[in-house]
Coordinates of C-alpha atoms in Angstrom, one line a residue:
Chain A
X1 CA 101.0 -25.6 132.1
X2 CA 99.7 -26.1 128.8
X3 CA 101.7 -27.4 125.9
X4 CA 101.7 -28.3 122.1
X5 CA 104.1 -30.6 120.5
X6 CA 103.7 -31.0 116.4
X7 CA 105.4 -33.2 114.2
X8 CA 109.1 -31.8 113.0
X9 CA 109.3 -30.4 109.4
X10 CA 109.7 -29.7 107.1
X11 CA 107.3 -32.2 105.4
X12 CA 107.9 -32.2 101.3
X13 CA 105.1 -34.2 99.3
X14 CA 104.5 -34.6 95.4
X15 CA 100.7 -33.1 94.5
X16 CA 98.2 -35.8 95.1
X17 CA 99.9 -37.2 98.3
X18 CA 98.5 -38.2 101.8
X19 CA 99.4 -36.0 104.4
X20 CA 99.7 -36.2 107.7
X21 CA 100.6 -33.8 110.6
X22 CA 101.0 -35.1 114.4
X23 CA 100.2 -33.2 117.1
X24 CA 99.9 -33.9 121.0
X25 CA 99.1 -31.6 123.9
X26 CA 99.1 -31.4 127.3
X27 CA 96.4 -29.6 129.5
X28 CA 93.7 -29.2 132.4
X29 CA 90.6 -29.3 131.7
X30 CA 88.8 -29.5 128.5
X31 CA 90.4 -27.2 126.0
X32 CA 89.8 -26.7 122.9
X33 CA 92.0 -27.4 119.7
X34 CA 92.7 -25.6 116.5
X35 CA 94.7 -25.6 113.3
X36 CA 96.3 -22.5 111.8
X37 CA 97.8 -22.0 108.8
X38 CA 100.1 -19.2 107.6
X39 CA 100.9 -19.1 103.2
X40 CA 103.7 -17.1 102.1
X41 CA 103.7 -13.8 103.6
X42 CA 100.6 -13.7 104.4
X43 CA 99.2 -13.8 107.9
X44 CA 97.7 -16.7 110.2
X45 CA 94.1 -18.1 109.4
X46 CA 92.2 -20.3 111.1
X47 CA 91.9 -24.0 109.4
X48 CA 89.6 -26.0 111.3
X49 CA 89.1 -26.4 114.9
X50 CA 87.4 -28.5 117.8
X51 CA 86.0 -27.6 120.8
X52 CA 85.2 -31.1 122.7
X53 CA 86.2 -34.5 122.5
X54 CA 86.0 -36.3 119.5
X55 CA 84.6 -33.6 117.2
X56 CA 86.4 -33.6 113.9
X57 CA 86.9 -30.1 112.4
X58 CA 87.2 -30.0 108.8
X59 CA 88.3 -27.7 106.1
X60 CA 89.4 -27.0 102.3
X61 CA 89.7 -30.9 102.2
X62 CA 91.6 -30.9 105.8
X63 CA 90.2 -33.3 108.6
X64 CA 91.4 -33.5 112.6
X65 CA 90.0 -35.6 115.0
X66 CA 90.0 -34.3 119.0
X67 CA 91.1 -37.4 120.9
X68 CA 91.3 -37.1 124.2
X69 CA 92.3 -40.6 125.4
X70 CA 96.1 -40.0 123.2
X71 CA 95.4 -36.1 123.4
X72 CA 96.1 -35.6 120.0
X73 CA 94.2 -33.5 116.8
X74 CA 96.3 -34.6 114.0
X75 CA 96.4 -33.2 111.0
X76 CA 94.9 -35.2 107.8
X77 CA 94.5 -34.6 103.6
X78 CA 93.5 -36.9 101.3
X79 CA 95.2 -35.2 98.5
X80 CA 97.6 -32.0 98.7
X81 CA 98.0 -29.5 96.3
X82 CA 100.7 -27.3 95.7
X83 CA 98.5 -24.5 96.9
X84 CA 98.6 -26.4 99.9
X85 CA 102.1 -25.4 100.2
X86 CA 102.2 -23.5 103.5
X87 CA 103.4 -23.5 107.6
X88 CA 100.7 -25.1 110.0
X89 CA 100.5 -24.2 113.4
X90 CA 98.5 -26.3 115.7
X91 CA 97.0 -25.0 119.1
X92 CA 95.5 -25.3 122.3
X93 CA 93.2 -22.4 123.4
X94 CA 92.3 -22.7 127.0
X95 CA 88.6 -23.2 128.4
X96 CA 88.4 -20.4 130.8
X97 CA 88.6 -18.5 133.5
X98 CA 91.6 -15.9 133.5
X99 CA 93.0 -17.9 130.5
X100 CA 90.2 -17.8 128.4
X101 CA 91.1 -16.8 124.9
X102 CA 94.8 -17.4 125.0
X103 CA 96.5 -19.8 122.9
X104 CA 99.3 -22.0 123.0
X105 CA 101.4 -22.7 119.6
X106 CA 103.3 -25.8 118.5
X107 CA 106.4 -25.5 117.3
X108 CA 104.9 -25.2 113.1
X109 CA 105.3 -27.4 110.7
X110 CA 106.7 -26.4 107.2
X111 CA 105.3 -28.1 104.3
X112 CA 105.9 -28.0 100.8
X113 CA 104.3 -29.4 97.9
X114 CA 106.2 -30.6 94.6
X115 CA 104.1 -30.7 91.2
Chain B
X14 CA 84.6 -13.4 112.4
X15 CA 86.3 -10.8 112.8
X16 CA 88.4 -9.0 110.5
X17 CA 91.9 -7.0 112.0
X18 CA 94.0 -5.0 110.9
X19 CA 97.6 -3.8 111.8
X20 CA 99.5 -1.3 111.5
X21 CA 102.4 -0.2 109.9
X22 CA 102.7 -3.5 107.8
X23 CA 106.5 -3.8 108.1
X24 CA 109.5 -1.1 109.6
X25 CA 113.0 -1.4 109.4
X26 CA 114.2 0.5 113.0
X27 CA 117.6 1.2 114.5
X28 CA 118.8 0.1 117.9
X29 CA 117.6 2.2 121.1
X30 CA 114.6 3.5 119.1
X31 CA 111.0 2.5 119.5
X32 CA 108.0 1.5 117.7
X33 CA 104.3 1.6 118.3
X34 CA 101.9 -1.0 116.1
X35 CA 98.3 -0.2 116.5
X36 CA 95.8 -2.7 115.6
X37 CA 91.7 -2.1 114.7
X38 CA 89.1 -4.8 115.2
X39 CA 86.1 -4.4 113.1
X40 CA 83.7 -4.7 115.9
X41 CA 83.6 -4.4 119.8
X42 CA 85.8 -7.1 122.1
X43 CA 86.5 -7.4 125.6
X44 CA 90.2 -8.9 124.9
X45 CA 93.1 -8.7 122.8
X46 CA 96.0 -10.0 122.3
X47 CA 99.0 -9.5 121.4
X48 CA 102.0 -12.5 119.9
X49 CA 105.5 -12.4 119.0
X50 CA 106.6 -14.6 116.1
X51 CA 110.5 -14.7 116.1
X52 CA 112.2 -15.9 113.0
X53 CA 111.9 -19.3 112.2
X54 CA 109.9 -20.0 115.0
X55 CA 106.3 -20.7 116.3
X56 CA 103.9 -17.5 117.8
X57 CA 104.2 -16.8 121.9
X58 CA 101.9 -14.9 123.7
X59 CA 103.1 -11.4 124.9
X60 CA 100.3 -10.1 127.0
X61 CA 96.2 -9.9 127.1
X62 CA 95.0 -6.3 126.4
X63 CA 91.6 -5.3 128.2
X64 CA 89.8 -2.7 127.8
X65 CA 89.8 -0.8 131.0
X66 CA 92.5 -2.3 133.1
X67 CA 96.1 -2.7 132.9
X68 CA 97.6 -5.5 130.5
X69 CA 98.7 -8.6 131.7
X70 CA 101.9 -10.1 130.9
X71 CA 103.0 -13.5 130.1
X72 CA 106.5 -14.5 131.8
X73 CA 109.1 -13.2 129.8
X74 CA 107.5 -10.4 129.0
X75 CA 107.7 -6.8 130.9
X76 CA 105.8 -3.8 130.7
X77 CA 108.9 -1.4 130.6
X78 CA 110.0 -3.5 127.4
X79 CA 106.1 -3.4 125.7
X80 CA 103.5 -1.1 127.0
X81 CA 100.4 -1.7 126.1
X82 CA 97.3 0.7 125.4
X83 CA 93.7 -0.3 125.5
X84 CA 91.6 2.9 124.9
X85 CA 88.2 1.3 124.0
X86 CA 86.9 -2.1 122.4
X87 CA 88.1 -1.9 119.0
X88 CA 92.0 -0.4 119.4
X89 CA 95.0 -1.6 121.0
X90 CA 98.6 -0.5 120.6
X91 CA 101.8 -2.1 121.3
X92 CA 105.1 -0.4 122.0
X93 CA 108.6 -2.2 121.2
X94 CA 110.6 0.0 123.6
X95 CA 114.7 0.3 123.2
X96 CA 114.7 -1.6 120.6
X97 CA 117.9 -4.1 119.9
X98 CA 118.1 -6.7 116.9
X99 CA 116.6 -9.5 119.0
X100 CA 113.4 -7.6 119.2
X101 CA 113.3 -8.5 115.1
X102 CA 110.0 -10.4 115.0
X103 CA 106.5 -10.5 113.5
X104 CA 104.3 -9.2 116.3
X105 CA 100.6 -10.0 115.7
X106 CA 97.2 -9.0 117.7
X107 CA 94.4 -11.2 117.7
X108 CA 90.9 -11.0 119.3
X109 CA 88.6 -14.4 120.0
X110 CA 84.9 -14.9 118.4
X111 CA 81.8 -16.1 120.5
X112 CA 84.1 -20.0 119.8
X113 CA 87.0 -19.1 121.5
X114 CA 89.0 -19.2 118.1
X115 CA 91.2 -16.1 117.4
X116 CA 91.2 -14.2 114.5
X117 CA 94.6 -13.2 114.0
X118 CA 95.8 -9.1 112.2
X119 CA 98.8 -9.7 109.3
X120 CA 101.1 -8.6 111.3
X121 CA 103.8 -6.7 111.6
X122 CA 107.1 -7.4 110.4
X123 CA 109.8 -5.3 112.0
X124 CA 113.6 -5.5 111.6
X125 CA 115.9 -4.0 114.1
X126 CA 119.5 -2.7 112.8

């Protein structure tokens, strides 16, 4: 079955950092790949996303890259802010047939961001 | 895009009772979905809601334990049944767009006593 493994948090950074957030998956077919992000009691919004191989989503100053040979859409900033400051989810939404629309989580990664 | 919403927001529920969260998509789908988000942890997938047919359920999952309603294209409802404390989770609905992304409600935060 499908599978999403992300990078263990938490993940603290001073403002102005690099960040980086791994994730790898596992899958049939060709599915596509998203980044979610959930702020402080708030609920979970869509970051980026990519829907074929080596399309780079990009958002709010976020980048991934779909790589299919290492099966990976990691996470990338040039610069965080402490608005920033949030839990990212990365996922694996499946192509179709009768598993068309759901998704499959990773684990979350916690960050934080210190002025 | 779509744009969800949930209801109730948050409940605070005593063991054995039950709870049903309804959630509203702004415009017509053919599936929804609904997630548990346990505390601390990442988002699972309890079942697909259709509109028409009976839900189907990811393993784990039961429909005695969540029944499911799925009266028309923009309404689905979700029934924690005998509820105990480990039912205390954020349970969200979501619906996909035309790019297979979901658009996720704000869910609903419910504590079991």
């Amino acid at each position: 079955g499908n599978s999403v493994t992300q990078m263990e948090g938490p993940v603290t950074l001073s403002e102005e950092a690099f960040l980086t957030i791994n994730c790898t998956y596992t899958a049939t077919g060709y599915p596509s790949l998203f980044w979610y992000v959930q702020y402080p009691g708030e609920g979970l919004q869509l970051l980026l996303k990519a829907t074929k191989a080596d399309d780079k989503g990009s958002n709010k100053g976020f980048e991934a890259t779909y790589r299919k040979e290492t099966t990976s859409f990691h996470l990338e900033k040039g610069s965080v802010q402490v608005s920033d400051s949030a839990v990212y989810f990365c996922a694996l939404g499946d192509a179709g047939g009768t598993s068309y629309g759901k998704l499959t989580f990773g684990q979350g990664t916690i960050l934080t961001v210190h002025p | 895009s779509a744009v969800i919403s949930q209801k109730p927001s948050r409940d605070i529920c005593q063991r054995g009772t039950s709870l049903t969260i309804q959630c509203q998509v702004d415009s017509q789908v053919t599936m929804m979905f609904w997630y548990r988000q346990q505390p601390g942890q990442s988002l699972t997938l309890i079942a697909t809601a259709n509109q028409g047919s009976e839900a189907t359920y990811e393993s784990g999952f039961v429909i005695d334990k969540f029944p499911i309603s799925r009266p028309n294209l923009t309404f689905s409802t979700l029934t924690v049944s005998n509820m105990s404390p480990e039912d205390s989770s954020i349970y969200l609905c979501s619906a996909p767009s035309a790019g297979n992304e979901q658009f996720f409600g704000p869910g609903t935060r419910l504590t079991v006593l």
